[in-house]
XYZ file of C-alpha atoms in Angstrom:
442
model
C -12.767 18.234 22.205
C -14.565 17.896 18.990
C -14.224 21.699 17.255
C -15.146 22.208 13.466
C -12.434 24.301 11.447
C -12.247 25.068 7.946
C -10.346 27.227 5.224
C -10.242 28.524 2.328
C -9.170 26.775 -0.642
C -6.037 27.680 -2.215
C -6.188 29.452 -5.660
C -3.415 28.017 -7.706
C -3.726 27.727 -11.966
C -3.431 24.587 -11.992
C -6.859 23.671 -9.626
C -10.402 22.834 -10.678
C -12.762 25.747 -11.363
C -15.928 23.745 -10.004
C -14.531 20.699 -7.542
C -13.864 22.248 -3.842
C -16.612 24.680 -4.613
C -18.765 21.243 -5.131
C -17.172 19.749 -2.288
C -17.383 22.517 0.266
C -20.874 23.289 -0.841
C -20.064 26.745 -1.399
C -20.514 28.938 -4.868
C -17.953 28.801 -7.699
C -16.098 31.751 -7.774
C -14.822 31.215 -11.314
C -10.913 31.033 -10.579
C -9.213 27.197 -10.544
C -9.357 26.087 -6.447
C -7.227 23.893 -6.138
C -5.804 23.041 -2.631
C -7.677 23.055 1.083
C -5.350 23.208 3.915
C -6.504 21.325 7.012
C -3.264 21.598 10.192
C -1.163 24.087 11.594
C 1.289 24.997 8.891
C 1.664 28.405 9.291
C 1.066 29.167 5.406
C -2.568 28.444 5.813
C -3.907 27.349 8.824
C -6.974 25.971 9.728
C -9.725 28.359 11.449
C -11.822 27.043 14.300
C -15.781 27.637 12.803
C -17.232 30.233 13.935
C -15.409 31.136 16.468
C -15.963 33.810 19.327
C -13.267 35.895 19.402
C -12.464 37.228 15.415
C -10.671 34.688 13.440
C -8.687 32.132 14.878
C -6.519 29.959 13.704
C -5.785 26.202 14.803
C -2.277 27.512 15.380
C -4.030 29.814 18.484
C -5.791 27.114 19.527
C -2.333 24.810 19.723
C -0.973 27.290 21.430
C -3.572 28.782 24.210
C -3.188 24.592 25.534
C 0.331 22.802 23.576
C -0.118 20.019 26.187
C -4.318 19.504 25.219
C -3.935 20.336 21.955
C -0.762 19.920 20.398
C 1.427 16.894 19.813
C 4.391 16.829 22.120
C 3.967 20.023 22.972
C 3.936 21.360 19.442
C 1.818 21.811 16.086
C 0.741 19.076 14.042
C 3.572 17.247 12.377
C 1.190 16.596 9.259
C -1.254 18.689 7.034
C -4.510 17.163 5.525
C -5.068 18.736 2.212
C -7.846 17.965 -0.488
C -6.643 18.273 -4.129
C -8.634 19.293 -6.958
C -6.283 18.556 -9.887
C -7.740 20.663 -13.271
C -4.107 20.893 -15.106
C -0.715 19.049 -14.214
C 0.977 20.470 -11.243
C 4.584 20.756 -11.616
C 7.300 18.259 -11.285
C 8.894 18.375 -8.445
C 10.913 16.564 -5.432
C 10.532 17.696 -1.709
C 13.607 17.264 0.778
C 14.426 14.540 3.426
C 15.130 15.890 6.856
C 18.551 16.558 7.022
C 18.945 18.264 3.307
C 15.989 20.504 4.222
C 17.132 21.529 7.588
C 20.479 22.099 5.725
C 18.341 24.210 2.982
C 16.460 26.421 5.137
C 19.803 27.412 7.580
C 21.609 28.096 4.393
C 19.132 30.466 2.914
C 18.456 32.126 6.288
C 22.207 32.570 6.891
C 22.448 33.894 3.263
C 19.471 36.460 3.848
C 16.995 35.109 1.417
C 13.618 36.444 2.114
C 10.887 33.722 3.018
C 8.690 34.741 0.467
C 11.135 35.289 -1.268
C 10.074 33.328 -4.994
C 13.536 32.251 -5.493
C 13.850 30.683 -2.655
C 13.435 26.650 -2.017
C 13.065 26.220 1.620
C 10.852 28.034 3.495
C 10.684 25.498 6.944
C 13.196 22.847 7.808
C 11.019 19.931 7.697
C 11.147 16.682 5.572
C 8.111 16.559 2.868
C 6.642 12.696 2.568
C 2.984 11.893 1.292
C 0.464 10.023 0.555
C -2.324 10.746 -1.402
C -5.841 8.890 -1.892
C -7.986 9.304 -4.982
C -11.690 10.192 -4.518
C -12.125 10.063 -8.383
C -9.680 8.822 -11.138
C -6.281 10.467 -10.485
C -3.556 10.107 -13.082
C 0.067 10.740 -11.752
C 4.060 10.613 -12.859
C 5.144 9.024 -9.530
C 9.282 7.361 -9.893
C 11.583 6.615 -11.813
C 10.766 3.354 -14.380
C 12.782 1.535 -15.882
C 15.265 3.488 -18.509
C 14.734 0.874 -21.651
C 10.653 1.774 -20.961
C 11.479 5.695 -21.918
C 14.379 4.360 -24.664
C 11.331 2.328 -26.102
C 8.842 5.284 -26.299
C 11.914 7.743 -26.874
C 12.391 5.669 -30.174
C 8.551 4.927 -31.311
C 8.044 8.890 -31.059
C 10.922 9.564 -33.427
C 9.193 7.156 -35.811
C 6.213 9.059 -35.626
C 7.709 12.105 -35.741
C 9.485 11.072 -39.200
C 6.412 9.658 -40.857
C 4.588 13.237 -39.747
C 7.906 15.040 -41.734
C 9.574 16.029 -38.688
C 13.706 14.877 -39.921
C 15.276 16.814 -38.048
C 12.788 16.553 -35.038
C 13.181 12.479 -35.639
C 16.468 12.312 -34.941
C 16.631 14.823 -31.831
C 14.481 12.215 -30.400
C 17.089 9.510 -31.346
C 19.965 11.730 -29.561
C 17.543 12.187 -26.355
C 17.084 8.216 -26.662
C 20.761 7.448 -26.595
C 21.719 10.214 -23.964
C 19.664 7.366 -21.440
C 21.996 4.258 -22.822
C 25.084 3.119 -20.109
C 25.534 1.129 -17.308
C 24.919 3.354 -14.567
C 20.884 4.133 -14.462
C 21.025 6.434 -11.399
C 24.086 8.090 -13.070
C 22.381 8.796 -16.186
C 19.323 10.107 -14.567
C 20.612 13.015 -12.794
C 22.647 13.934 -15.768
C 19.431 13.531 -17.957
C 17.942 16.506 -15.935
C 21.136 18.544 -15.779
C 21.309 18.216 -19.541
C 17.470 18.883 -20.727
C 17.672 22.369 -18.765
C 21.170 23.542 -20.101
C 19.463 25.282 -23.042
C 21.228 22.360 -25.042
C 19.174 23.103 -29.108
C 18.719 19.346 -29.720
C 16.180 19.620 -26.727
C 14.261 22.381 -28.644
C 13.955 20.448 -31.431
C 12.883 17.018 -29.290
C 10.015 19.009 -27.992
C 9.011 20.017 -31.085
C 9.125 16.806 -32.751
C 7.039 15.316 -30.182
C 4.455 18.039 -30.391
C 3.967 17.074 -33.875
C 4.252 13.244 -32.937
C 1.548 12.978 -30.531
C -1.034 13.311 -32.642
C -0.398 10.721 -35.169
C -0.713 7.882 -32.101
C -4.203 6.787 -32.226
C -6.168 6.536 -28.972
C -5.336 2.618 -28.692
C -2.089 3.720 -28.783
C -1.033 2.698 -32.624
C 1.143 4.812 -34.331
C 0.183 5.613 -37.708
C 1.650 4.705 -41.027
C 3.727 1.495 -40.766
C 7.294 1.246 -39.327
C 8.219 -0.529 -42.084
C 8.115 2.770 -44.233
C 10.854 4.023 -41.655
C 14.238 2.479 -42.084
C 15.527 4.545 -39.610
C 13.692 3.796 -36.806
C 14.671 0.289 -34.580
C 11.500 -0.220 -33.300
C 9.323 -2.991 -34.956
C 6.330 -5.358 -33.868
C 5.145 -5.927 -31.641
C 6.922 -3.297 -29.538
C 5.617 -0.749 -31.737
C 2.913 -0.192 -29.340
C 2.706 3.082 -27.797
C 0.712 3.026 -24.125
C -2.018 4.555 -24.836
C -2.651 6.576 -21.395
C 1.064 7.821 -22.113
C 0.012 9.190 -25.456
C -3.173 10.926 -23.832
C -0.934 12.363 -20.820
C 2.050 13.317 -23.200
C -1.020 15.860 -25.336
C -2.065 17.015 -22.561
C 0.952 18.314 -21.243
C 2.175 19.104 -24.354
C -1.012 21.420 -24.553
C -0.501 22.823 -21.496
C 3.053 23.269 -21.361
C 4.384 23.516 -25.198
C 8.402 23.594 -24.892
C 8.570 22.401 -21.432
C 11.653 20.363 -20.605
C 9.291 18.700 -18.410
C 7.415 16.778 -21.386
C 10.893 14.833 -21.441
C 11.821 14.213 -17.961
C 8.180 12.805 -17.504
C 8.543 10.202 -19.835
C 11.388 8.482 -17.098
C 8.548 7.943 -15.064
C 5.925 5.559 -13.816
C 2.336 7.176 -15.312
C -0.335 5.645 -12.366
C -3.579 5.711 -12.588
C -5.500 5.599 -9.494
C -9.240 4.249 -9.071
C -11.129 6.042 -6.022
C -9.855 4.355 -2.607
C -6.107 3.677 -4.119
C -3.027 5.459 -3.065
C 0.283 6.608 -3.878
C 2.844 7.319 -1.055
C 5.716 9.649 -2.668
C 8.761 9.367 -0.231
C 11.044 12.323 0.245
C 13.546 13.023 -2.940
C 10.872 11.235 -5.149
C 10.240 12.911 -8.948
C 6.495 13.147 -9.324
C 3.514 15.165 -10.416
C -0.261 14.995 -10.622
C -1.779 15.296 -13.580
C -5.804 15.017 -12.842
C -8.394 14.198 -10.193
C -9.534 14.987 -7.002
C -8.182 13.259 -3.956
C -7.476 13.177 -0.225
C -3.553 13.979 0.826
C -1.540 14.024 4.071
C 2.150 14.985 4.813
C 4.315 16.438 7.019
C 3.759 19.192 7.991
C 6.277 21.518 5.156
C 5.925 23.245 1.745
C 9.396 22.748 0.689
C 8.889 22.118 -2.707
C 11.790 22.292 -5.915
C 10.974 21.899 -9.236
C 11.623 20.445 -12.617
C 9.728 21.820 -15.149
C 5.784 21.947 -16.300
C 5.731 25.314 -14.336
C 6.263 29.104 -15.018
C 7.732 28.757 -11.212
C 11.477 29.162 -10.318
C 13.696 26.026 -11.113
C 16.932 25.167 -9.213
C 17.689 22.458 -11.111
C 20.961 22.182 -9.570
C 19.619 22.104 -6.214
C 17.049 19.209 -7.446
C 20.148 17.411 -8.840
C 21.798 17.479 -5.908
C 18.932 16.305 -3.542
C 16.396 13.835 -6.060
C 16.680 10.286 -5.786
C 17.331 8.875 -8.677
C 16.767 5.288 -8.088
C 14.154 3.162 -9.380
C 11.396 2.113 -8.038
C 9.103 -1.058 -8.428
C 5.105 0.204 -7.880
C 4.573 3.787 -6.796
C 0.987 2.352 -5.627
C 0.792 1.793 -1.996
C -1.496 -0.436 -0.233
C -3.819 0.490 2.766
C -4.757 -1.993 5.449
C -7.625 -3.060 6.701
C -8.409 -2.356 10.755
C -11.921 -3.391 11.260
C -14.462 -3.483 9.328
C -15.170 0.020 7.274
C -12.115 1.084 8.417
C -9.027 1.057 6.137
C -5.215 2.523 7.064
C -2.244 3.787 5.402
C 0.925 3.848 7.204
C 4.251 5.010 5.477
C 6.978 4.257 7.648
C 7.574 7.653 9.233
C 6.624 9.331 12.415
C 4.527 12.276 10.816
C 1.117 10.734 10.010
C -0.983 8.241 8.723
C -4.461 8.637 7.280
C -7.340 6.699 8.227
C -9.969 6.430 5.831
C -14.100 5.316 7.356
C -17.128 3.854 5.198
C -20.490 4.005 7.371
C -23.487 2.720 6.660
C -26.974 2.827 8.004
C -27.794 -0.339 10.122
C -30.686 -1.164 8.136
C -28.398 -1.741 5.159
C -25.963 -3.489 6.814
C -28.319 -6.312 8.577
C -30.114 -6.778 4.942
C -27.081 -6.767 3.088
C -27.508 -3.944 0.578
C -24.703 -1.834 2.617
C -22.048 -0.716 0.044
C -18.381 -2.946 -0.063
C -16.445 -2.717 3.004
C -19.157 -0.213 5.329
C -20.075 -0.774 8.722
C -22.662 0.805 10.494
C -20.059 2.264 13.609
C -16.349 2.438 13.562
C -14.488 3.080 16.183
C -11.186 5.429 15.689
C -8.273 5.250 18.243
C -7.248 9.285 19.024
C -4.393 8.951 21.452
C -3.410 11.619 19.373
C -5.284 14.613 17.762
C -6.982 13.560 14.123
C -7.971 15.936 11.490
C -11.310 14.789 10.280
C -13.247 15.249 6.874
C -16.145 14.065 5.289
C -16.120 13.423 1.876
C -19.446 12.191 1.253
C -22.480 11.785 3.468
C -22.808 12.502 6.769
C -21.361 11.295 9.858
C -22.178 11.438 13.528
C -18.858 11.666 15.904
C -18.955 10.796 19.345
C -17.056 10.631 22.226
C -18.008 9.416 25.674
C -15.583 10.177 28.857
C -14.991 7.230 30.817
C -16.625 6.265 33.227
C -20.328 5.081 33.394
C -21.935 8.065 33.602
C -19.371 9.954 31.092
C -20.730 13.468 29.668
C -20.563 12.506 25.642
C -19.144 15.310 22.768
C -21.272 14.873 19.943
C -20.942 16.530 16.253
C -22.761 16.027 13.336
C -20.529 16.514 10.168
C -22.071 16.163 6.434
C -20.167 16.305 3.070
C -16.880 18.976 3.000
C -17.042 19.288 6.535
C -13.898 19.238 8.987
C -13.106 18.697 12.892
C -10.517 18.906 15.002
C -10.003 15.812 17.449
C -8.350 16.505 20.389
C -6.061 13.217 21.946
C -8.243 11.242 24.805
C -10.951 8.694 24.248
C -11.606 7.066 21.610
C -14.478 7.992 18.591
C -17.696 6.464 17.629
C -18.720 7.454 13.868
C -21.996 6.984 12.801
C -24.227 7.406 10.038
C -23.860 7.053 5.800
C -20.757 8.266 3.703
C -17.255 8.238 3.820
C -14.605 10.659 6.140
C -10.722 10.402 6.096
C -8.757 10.916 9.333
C -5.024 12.065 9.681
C -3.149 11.398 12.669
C 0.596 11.032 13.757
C 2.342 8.158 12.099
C 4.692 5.139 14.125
């Protein structure tokens, strides 16, 4: 079956005012959008479009056929979203299986309410993802290396003295030497315990990089010249401050003045993402988006806990305990390519994997003027149900029964459209644009 659904996008503070409106072709409504919701996760599932009978959900339609429309029986084990990033999310770290089936039994035993917003699990289900850019994306994804964060620890103090800031200086120089031993992991989680224990000299490190930031230029040079700063032990050429850390460190610095957060994100990798790249965030990985729109699948969970950049309820405790606080090489992860126009991404877990199509029309294609990596038809395996959406375009979908005289489903799907793909036969799409497609993982 081939069924349209649809939703409606999320309003959270941190979401575009004009993307998913753009997207969806639907009319601003002049609050941020920021998330669509494409599965069966109970806290917003898909509707079918226009359905007959009132408003139903993709949940009902699981459940009036788990065998036809369900995977083994059940919901979807992953959740397409679209993101339209306006203002950093938080940071946060979802759960790996066992610590969130742990989680949730542990609140439910205690009597937490679901909604409760204290509470940090609301399902018992891992949280991995993977997330594909449609425009530029900028994200904190990892933990880097700690001499990285010592480095630009120690060239913000320097800026932070030459802008007056003493006192604010040589905070920076005690957050700096707080990330100096021989034990990296070790000093990470006790990095996060300490910049939420109310501890002054954090106070007075956010401060002094408020009034640092602006005195990097946009190349990333700090102003004045270190040799007017005896007390600072950075000199040239390490004296150069990345300049798309500067840029990220004001914004969140506007947008969250006297956030622990503006210090725990400097232990991370800052990505930036052209459209087509990705970023696959394993579960107990420290990360946060920053900007863009893009395409994201998971499994199917909202277990989310928090450190910092948010107005939102932080267990930091409960991060400490369950982050992992190892570092990693390249948060970027690389798709594969199937067949011509047809590109996958395959973490190496069980809940999904996200297809991604480029069509073309055939008269492009056989004079050469189709765009990079289109084909005219792709075919997509669905031995298992797919969540489909057009991002740009629009696409024909077909599927023929077997047979020689098979009946054929046919849709028609143009730009912020969505369908539901029950398992059987393969797919034929067709036409000009782009569509991603989430399906079980293995």
């Amino acid at each position: 079956m081939l069924i349209f659904i649809e939703n409606t996008p999320r309003a959270y503070a941190w979401g575009s005012k004009d993307a998913l409106p753009d997207m969806l072709g639907l009319a601003p409504t002049g609050e941020p959008q920021a998330e669509l919701w494409l599965g069966t996760h109970p806290g917003s599932p898909a509707h079918v479009a226009k359905a007959s009978a009132g408003a139903r959900t993709l949940i009902d339609l699981v459940e009036s056929d788990p065998d036809r429309y369900g995977v083994d029986g059940g919901p979807l084990p992953f959740l397409l979203k679209v993101l339209a990033i306006g203002a950093p999310l938080s940071l946060q770290v979802h759960p790996d299986l066992a610590q969130a089936a742990a989680g949730f039994a542990a609140e439910e035993a205690a009597g937490v309410p679901r909604d409760a917003p204290h509470r940090n699990y609301g399902d018992p289900n891992h949280k991995p993802e993977l997330l594909v850019a449609l425009s530029e994306v900028t994200a904190l994804s990892g933990f880097r290396p700690l001499a990285a964060a010592r480095r630009e620890l120690l060239l913000l103090a320097s800026a932070a003295r030459q802008a007056g800031e003493i006192e604010g200086a040589s905070a920076l120089e005690r957050v700096e030497a707080r990330l100096r031993g021989p034990d990296p992991e070790a000093l990470r989680r006790e990095f996060l315990e300490w910049v939420f224990s109310g501890d002054p000299v954090v106070a007075r490190a956010l401060d002094a990089i408020a009034a640092a930031v602006p005195r990097i230029d946009p190349d990333g040079e700090p102003r004045g010249s270190a040799e007017t700063d005896p007390a600072s032990s950075v000199r040239e050429p390490e004296r150069q401050f990345d300049a798309a850390r500067a840029a990220a460190l004001r914004d969140l610095v506007g947008s969250h003045p006297g956030d622990p957060g503006v210090l725990v994100s400097l232990l991370l990798h800052l990505v930036r993402l052209d459209p087509g790249d990705a970023v696959y965030l394993r579960a107990r990985q420290l990360h946060a988006y920053l900007s863009g729109i893009a395409v994201e699948v998971m499994a199917s969970s909202d277990n989310v806990l928090r450190a910092g950049l948010t107005p939102k309820h932080i267990d930091i405790a409960e991060l400490c305990r369950i982050v992992d606080t190892g570092e990693i090489a390249e948060p970027r992860f690389p798709g594969e390519r199937v067949a011509r126009g047809l590109v996958a991404w395959r973490p190496d877990v069980p809940d999904f994997a996200l297809l991604r199509a480029r069509l073309c029309d055939p008269e492009q294609s056989a004079s050469g003027a189709a765009p990079a990596d289109s084909a005219p038809s792709v075919d997509v395996s669905a031995k298992c149900p797919l969540v489909l959406m057009v991002t740009s375009g629009r696409v024909r979908v077909e599927r023929r029964a077997e047979g020689e005289h098979g009946l054929a489903e046919v849709a028609s799907a143009r730009r912020g459209q969505s369908l539901y793909v029950s398992a059987g036969d393969p797919i034929r799409l067709t036409g000009h644009g782009e569509v991603f497609l989430a399906t079980t993982g293995g």
